[in-house]
mmCIF file of C-alpha atoms and ligand atoms in Angstrom:
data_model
loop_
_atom_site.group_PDB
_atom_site.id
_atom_site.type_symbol
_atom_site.label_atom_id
_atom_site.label_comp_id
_atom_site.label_asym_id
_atom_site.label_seq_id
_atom_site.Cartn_x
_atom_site.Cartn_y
_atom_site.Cartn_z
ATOM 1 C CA UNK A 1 -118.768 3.488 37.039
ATOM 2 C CA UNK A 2 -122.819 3.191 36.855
ATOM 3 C CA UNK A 3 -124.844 3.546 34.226
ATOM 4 C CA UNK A 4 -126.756 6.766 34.285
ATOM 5 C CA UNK A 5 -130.457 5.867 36.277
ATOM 6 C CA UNK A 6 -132.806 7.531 33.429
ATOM 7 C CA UNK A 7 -133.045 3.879 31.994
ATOM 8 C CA UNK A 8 -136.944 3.786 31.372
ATOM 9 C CA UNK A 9 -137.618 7.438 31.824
ATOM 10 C CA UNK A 10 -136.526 8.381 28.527
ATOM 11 C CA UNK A 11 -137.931 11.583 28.611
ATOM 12 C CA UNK A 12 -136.328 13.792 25.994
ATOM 13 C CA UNK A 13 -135.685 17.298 28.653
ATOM 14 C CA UNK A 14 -134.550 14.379 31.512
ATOM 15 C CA UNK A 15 -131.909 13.609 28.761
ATOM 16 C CA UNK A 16 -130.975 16.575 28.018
ATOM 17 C CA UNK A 17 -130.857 18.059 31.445
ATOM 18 C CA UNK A 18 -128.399 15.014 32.425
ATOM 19 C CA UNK A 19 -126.028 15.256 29.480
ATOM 20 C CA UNK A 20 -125.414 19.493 30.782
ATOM 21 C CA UNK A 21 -124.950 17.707 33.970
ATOM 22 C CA UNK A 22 -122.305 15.607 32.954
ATOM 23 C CA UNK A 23 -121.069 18.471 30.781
ATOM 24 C CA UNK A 24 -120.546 20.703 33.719
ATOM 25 C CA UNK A 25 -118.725 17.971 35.729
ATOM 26 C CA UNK A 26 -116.487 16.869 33.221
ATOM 27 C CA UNK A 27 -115.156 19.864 32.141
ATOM 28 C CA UNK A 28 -114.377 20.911 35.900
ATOM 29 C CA UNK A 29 -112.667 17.493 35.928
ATOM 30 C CA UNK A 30 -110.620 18.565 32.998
ATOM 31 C CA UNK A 31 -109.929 21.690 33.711
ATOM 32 C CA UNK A 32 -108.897 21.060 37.215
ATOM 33 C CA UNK A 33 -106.164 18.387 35.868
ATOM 34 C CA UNK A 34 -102.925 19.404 37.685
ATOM 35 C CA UNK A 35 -100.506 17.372 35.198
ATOM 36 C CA UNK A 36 -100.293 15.072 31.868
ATOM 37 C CA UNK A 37 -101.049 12.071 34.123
ATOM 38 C CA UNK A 38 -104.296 13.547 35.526
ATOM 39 C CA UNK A 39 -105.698 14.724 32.407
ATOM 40 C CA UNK A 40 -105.204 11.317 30.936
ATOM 41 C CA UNK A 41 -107.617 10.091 33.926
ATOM 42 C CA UNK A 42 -110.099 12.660 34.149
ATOM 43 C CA UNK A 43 -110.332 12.234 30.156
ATOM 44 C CA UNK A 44 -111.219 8.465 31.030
ATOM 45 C CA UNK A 45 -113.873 8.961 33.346
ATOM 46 C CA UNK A 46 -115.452 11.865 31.481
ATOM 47 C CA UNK A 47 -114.682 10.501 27.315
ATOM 48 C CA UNK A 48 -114.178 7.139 28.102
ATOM 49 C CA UNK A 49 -115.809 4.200 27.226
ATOM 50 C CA UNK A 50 -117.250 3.418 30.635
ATOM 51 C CA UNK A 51 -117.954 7.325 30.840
ATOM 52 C CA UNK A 52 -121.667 8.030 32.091
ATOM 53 C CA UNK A 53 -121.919 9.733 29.044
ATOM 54 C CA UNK A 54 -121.089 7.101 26.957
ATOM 55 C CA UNK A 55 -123.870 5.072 28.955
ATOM 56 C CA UNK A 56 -126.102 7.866 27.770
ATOM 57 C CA UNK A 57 -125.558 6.133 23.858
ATOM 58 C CA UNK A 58 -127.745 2.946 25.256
ATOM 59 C CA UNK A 59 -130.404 5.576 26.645
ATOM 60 C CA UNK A 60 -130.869 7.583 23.325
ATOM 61 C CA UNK A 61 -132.306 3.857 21.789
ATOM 62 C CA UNK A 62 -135.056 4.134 24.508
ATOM 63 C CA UNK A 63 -136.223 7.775 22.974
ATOM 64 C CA UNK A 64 -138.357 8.367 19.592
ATOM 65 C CA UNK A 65 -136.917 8.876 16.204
ATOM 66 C CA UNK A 66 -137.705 12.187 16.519
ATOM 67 C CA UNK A 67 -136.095 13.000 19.709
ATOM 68 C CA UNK A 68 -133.329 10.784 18.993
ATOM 69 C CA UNK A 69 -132.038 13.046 16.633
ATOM 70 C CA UNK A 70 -132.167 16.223 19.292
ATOM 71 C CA UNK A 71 -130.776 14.105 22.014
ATOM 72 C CA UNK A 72 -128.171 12.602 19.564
ATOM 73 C CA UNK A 73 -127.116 16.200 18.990
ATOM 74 C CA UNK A 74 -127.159 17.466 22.097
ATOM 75 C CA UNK A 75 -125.015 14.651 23.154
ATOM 76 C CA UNK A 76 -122.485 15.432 20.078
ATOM 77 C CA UNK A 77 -122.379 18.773 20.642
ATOM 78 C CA UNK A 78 -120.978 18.354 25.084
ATOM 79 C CA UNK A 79 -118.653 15.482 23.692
ATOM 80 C CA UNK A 80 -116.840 17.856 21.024
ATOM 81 C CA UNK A 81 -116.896 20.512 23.654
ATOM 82 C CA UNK A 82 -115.663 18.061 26.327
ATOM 83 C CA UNK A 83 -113.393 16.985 23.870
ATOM 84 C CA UNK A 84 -111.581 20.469 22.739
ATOM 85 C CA UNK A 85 -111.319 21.267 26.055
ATOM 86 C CA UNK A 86 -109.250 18.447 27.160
ATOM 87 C CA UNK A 87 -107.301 18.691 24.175
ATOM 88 C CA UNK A 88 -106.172 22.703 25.295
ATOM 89 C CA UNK A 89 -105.754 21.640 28.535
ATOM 90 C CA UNK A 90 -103.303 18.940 27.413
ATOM 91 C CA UNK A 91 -101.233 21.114 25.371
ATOM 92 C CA UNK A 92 -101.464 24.021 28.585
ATOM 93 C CA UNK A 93 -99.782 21.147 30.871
ATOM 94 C CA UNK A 94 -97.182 19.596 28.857
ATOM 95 C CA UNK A 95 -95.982 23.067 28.031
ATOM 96 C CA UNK A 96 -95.800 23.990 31.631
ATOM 97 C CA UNK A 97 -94.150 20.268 31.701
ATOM 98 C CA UNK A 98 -91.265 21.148 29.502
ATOM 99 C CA UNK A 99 -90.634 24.481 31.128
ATOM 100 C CA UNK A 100 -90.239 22.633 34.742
ATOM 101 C CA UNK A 101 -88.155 20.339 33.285
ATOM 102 C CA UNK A 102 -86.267 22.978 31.262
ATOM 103 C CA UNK A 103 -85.925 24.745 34.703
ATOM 104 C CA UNK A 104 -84.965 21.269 36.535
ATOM 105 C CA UNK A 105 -82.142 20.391 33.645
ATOM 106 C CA UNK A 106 -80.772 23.532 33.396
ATOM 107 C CA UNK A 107 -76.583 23.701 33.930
ATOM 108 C CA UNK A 108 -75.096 26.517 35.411
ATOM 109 C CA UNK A 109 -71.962 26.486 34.380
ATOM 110 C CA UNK A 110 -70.877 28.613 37.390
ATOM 111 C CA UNK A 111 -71.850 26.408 39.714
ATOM 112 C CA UNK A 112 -69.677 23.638 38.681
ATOM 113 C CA UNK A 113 -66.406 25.259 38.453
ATOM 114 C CA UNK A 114 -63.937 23.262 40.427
ATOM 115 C CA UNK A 115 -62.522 25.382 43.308
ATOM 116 C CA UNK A 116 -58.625 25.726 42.931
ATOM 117 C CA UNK A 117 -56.735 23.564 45.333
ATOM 118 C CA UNK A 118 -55.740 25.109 48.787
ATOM 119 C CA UNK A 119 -58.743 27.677 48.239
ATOM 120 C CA UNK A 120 -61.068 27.451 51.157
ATOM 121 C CA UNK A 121 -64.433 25.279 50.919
ATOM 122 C CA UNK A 122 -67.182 27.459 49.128
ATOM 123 C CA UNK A 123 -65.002 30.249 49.070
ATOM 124 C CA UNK A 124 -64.873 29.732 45.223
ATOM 125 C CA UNK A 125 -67.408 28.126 44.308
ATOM 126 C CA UNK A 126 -69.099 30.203 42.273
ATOM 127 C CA UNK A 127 -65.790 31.906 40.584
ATOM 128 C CA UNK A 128 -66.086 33.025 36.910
ATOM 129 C CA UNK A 129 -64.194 31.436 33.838
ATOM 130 C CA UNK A 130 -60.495 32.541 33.086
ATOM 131 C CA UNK A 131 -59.056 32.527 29.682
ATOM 132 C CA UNK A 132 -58.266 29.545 27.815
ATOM 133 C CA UNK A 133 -54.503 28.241 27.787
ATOM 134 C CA UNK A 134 -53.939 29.529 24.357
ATOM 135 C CA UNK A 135 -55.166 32.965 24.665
ATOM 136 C CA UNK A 136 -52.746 33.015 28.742
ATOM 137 C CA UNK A 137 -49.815 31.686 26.379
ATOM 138 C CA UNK A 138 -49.913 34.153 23.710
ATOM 139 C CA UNK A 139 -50.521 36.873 26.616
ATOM 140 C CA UNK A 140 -46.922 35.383 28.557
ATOM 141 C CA UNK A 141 -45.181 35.269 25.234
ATOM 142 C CA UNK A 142 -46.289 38.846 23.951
ATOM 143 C CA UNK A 143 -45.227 39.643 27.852
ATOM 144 C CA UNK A 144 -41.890 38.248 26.945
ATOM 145 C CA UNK A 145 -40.703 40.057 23.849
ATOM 146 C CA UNK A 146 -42.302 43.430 25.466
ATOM 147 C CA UNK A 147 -39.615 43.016 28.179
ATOM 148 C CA UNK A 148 -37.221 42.458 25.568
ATOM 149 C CA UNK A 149 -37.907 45.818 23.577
ATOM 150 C CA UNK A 150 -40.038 44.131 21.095
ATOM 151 C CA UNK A 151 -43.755 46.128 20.158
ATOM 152 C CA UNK A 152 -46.826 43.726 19.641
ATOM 153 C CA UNK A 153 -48.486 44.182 15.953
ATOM 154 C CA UNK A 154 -51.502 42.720 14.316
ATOM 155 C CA UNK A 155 -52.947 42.275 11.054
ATOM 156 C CA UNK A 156 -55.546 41.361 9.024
ATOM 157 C CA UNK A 157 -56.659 36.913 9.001
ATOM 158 C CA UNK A 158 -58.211 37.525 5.550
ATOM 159 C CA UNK A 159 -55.382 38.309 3.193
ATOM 160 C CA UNK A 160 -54.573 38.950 -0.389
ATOM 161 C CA UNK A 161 -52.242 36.812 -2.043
ATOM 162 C CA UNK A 162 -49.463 39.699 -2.355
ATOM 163 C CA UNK A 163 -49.126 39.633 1.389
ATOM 164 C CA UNK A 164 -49.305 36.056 1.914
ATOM 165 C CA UNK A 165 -47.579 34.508 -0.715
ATOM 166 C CA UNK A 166 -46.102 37.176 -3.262
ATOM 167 C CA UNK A 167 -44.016 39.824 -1.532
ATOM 168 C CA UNK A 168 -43.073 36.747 0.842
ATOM 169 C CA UNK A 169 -40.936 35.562 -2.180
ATOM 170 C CA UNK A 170 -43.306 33.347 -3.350
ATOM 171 C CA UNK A 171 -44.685 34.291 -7.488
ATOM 172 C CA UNK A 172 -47.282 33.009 -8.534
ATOM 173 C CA UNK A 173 -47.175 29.327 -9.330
ATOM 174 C CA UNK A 174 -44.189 29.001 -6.848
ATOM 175 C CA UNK A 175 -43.794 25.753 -5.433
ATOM 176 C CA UNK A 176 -42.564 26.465 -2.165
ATOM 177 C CA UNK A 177 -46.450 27.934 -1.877
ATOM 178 C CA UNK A 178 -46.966 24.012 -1.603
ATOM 179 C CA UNK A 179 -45.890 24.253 1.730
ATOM 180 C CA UNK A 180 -49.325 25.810 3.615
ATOM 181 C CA UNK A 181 -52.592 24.124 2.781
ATOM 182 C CA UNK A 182 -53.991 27.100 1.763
ATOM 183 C CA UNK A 183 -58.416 28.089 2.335
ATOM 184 C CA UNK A 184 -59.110 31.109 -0.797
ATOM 185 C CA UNK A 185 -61.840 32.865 -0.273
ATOM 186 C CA UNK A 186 -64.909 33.585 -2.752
ATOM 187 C CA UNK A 187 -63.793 37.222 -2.803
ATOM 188 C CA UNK A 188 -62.814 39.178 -6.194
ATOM 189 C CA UNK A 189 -60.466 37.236 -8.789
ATOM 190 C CA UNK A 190 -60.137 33.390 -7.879
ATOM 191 C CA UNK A 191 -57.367 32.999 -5.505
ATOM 192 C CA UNK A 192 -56.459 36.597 -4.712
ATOM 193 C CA UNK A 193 -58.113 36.300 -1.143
ATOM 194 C CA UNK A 194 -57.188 33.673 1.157
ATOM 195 C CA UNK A 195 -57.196 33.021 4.874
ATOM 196 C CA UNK A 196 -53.611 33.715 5.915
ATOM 197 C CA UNK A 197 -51.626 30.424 6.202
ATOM 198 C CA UNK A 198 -48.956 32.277 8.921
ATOM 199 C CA UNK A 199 -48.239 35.456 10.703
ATOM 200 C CA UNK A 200 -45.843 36.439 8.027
ATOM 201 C CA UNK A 201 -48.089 38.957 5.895
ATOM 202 C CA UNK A 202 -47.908 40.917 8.550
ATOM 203 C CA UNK A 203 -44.384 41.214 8.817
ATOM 204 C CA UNK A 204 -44.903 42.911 4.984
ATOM 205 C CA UNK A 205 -47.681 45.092 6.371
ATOM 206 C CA UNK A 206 -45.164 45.951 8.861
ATOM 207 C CA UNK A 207 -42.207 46.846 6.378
ATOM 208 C CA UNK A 208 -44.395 48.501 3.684
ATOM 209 C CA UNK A 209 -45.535 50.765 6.764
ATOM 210 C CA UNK A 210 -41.690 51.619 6.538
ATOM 211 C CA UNK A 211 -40.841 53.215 10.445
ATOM 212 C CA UNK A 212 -37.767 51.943 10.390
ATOM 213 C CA UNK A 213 -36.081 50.170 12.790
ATOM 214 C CA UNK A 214 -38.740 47.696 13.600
ATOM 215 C CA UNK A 215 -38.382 45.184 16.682
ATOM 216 C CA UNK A 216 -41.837 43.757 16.799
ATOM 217 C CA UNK A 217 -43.761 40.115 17.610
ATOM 218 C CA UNK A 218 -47.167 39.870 15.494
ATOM 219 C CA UNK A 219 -49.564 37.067 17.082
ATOM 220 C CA UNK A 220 -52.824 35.664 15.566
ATOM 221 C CA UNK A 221 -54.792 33.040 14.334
ATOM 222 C CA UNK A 222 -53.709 31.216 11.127
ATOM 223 C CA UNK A 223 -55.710 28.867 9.013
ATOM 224 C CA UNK A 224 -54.806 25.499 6.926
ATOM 225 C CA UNK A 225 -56.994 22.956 5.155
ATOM 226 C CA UNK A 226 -55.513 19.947 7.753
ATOM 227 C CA UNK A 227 -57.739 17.583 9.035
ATOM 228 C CA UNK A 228 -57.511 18.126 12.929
ATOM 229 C CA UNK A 229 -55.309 14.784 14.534
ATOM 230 C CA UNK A 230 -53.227 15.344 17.499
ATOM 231 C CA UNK A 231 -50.800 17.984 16.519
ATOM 232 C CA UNK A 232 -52.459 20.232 14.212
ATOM 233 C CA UNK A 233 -55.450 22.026 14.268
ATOM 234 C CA UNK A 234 -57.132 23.755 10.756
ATOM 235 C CA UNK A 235 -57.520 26.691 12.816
ATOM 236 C CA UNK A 236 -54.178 27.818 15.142
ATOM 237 C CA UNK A 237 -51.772 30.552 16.076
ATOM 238 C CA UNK A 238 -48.736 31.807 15.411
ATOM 239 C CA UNK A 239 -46.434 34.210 16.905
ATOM 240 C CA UNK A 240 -44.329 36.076 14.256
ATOM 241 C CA UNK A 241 -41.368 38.159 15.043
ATOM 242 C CA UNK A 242 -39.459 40.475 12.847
ATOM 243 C CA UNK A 243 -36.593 42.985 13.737
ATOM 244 C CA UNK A 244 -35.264 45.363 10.662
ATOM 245 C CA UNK A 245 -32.312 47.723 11.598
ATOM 246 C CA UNK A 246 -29.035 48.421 10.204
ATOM 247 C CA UNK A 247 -25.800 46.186 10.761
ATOM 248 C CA UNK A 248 -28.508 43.129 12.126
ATOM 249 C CA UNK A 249 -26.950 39.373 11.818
ATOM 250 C CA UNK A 250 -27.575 36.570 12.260
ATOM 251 C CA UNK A 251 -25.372 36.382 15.432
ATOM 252 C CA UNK A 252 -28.229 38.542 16.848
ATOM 253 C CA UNK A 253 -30.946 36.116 16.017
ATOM 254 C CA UNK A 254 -29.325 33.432 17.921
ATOM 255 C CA UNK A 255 -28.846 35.105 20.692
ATOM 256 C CA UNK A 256 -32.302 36.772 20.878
ATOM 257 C CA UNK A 257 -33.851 33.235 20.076
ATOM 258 C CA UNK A 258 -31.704 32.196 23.122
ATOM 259 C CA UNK A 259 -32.756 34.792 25.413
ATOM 260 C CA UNK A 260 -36.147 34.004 24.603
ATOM 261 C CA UNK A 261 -36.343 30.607 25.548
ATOM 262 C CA UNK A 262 -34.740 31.315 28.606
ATOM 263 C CA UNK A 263 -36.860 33.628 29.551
ATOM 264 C CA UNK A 264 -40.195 31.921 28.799
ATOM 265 C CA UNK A 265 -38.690 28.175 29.494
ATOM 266 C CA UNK A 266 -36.854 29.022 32.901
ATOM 267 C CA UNK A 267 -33.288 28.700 33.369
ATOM 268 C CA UNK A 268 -31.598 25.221 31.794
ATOM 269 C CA UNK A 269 -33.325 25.450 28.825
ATOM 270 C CA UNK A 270 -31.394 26.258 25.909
ATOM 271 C CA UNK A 271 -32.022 26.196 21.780
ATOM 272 C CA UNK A 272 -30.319 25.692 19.002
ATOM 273 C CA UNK A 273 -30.682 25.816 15.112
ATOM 274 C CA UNK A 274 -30.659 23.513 12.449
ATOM 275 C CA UNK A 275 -30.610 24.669 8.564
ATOM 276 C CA UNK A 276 -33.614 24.903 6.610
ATOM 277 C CA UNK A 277 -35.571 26.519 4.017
ATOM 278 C CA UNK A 278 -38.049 29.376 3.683
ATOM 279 C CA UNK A 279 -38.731 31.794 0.782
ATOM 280 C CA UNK A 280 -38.815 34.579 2.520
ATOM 281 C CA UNK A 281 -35.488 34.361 4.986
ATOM 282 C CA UNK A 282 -31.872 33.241 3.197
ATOM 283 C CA UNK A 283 -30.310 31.651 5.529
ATOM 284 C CA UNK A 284 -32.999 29.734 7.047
ATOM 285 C CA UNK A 285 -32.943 28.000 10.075
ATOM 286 C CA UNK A 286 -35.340 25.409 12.393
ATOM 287 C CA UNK A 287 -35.031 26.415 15.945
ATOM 288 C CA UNK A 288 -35.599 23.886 18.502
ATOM 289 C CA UNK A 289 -35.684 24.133 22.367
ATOM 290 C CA UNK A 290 -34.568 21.528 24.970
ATOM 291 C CA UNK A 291 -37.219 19.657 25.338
ATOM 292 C CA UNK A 292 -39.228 20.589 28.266
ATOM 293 C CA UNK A 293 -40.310 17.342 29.190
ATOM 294 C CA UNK A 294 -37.699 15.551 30.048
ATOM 295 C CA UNK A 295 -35.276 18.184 29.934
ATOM 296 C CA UNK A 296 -33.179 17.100 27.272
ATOM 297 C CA UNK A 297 -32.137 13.585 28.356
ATOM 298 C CA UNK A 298 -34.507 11.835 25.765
ATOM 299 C CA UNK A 299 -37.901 11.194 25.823
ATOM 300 C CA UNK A 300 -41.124 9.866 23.638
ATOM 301 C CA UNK A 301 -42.225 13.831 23.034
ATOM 302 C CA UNK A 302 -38.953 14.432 21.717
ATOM 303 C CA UNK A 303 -38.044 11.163 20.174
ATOM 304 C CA UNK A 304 -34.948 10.704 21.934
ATOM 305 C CA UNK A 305 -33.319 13.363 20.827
ATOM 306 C CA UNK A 306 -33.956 16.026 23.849
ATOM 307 C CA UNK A 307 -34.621 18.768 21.264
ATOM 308 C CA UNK A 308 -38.478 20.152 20.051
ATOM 309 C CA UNK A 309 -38.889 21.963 17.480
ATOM 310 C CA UNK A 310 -40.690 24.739 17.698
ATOM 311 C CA UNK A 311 -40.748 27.164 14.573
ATOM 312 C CA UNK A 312 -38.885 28.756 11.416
ATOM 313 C CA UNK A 313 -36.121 31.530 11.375
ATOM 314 C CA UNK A 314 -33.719 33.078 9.435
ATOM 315 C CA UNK A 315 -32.793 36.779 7.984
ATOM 316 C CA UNK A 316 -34.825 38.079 5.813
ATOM 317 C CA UNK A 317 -34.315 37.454 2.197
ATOM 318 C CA UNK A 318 -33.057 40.529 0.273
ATOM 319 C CA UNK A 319 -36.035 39.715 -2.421
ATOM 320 C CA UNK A 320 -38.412 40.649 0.404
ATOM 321 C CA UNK A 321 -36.874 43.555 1.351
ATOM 322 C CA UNK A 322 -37.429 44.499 -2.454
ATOM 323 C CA UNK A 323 -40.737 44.290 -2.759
ATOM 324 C CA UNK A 324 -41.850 46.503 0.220
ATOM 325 C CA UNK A 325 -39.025 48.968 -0.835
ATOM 326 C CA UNK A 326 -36.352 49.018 1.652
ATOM 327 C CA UNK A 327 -32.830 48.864 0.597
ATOM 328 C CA UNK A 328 -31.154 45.777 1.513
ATOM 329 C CA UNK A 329 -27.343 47.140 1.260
ATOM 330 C CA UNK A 330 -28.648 49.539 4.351
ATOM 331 C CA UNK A 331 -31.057 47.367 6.117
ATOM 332 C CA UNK A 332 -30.871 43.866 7.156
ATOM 333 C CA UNK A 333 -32.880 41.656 9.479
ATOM 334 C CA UNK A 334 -34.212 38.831 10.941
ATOM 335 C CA UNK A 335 -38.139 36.968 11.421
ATOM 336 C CA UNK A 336 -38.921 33.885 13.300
ATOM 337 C CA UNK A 337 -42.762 32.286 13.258
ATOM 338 C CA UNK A 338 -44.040 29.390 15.537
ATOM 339 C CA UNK A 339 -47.289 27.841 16.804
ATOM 340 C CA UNK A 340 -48.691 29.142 19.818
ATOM 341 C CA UNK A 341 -51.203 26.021 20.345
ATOM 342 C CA UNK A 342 -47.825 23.409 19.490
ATOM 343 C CA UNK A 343 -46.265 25.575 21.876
ATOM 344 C CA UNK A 344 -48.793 25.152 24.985
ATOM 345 C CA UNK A 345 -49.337 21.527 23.513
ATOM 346 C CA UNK A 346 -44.912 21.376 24.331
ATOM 347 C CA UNK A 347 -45.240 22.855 27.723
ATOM 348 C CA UNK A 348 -47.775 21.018 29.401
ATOM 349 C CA UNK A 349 -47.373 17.840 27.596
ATOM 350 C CA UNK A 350 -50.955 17.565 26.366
ATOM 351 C CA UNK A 351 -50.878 14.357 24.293
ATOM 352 C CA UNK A 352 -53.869 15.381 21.984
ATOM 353 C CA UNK A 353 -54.321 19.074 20.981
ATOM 354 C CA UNK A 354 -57.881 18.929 20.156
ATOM 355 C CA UNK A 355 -58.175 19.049 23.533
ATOM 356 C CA UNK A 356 -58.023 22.757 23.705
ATOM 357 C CA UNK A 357 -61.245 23.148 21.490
ATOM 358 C CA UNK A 358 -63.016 20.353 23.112
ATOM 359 C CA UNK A 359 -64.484 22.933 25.817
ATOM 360 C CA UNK A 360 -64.232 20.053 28.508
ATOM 361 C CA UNK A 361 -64.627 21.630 31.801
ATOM 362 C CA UNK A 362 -62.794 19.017 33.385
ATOM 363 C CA UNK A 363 -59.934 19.466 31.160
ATOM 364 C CA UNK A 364 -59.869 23.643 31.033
ATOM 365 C CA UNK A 365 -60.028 24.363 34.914
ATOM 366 C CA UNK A 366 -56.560 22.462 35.294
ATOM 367 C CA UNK A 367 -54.785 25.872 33.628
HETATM 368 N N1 DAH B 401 -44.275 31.264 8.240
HETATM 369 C C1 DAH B 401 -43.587 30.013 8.470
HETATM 370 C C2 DAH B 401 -44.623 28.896 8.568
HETATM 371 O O1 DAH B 401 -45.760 29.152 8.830
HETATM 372 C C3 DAH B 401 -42.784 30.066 9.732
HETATM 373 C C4 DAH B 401 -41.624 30.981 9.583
HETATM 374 C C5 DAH B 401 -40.413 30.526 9.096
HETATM 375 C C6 DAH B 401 -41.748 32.308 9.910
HETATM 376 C C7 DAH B 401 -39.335 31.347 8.973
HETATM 377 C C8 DAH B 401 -40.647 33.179 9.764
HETATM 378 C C9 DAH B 401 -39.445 32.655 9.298
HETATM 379 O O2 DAH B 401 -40.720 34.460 10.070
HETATM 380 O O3 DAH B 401 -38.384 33.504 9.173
HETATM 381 O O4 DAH B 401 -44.308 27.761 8.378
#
């Protein structure tokens, strides 16, 4: 760039009258800056060091004291100006910077859907989510016991202790309450509200509610304090069932534990049950399913055996039927509770359940 040609003229309005020049064609220079990279030039040529008016700094040495100081100010005065304006233009284009790129990066998550094998090309490419495996196998099992003559029930995931623990059998202080890894709440008395640990409270909500007989499943989301590995989650679901009538055994449990797993597994697939305990059922009973993946003949899932287990069972225990007032020497009857996620985790043999909260695309299309 030259040096401005008023070397020698040094006359104070010449000055002047050059330094609105340069004022007027710098800040159209600025202004007209299309992006970051443009401003940076223009604010070289017009700021810079090898500016013209930064060559007018030699020129004000050639003027008198006394118009040094006006010239000196005017000359202030268009760099501050030049200056602000570059520094609003800047902030103008790197906003309009982020929203292109904002635009540019943006996923839509309907576009990358995976069409379902067989479907034509483009036909689905833009189809809309379905509901996660969990939520399709609770919907399949709930399907199941409604064909059976079972009702669906829900209740409450923040419980009091009487339904979780208390009318389940369980006192306070009770060890078997050792069993569920239980989250209280900050609610009322310390440890009167908790997050329920199983479905069961609401097989007492159920009872108290006393429309007797009762053939009902009750699914929902449970909470433990486990640290999320490969088969448990903190946060799961359970499907409860509980059936109350007169002259109930535990010949009837079998059987509709059988039916059951025939009916959701598929023909071939049988279950069985092992003694156990549980405060609120006496007898209690394991029930485990052939194992569906490798159909019982032994297998890494199963541990050789050819048997999974899948939940608890067992009639309920004449305590319980005490504290939500029904008369055991009339009534009898028998509950059941497993996981829903272990359950879907069984079936498809996903080797890592944290899988199903991962909300990987890749992985949640494939159901
Ligand atoms: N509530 C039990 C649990 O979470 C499972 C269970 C066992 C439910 C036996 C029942 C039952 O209804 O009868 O571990």
């Amino acid at each position: 760039m030259t040096r401005p040609d008023i070397d020698g003229a040094a006359g104070l309005d010449e000055f002047i009258a050059t330094v609105r020049e340069l004022e007027a064609s710098s800040a159209q220079l600025l202004s007209r800056a299309g992006d970051v990279e443009a401003l940076a030039e223009a604010k070289r040529d017009s700021l810079g060091k090898r500016s013209k008016l930064a060559g007018l700094n030699a020129v004000l040495g050639k003027l008198s004291a006394e118009q040094r100081r006006e010239a000196g100010a005017v000359l202030n005065e268009a760099r501050s100006r030049l200056e602000e304006l570059a520094s609003a233009r800047s902030v103008e284009l790197e906003s309009a910077e982020r929203s292109r790129r904002a635009e540019a990066e943006r996923v839509d998550l309907t576009e990358v859907l995976a069409r379902p094998s067989g479907a034509p090309l483009g036909a689905f490419d833009r189809r809309r989510g379905h509901l996660n495996l969990v939520t399709q196998t609770r919907d399949e099992l709930e399907d199941v016991f409604v064909s059976m003559g079972f009702a669906v029930a829900e209740g409450p995931e923040a419980e009091t202790d009487w339904y979780n623990f208390e009318a389940l059998n369980m006192p306070p202080a009770h060890p078997a309450r050792g069993m569920w890894d239980t989250l209280y709440l900050k609610l009322g008395e310390p440890e009167t509200v908790l997050l329920r640990t199983h479905t069961s409270p609401v097989q007492i909500r159920l009872m108290e509610a006393k429309q007797l007989p009762i053939y009902a499943v009750m699914p929902g989301r449970c909470y433990r304090r486990d640290t999320p590995d490969a088969r448990h989650l903190p946060v799961f679901h359970q499907i409860e069932g509980l059936v109350v009538d007169k002259g109930i055994t535990f010949g009837d449990m079998a059987g509709t534990i059988e039916e059951f797993t025939s009916a959701f597994f598929g023909e071939g697939m049988h279950s069985r049950l092992r003694p156990s305990f549980f405060p609120f059922t006496e007898p209690s009973a394991e029930f485990e399913v052939t194992c569906p993946i490798c159909g019982g003949s032994g297998c890494r899932t199963c541990s050789g055996s050819g048997w999974i287990e899948l939940g608890g069972c067992g009639m309920v225990d004449p305590n319980v039927f005490e504290a939500v007032g029904i008369d055991p020497e009339v009534y009898s009857g028998f509950a059941f509770g497993f996981g829903i996620d272990r359950l879907a985790q069984v079936r498809q043999g996903l080797p890592d359940m944290r899988a199903l909260l991962d909300n990987d695309i890749r992985f949640l299309t494939q159901f």
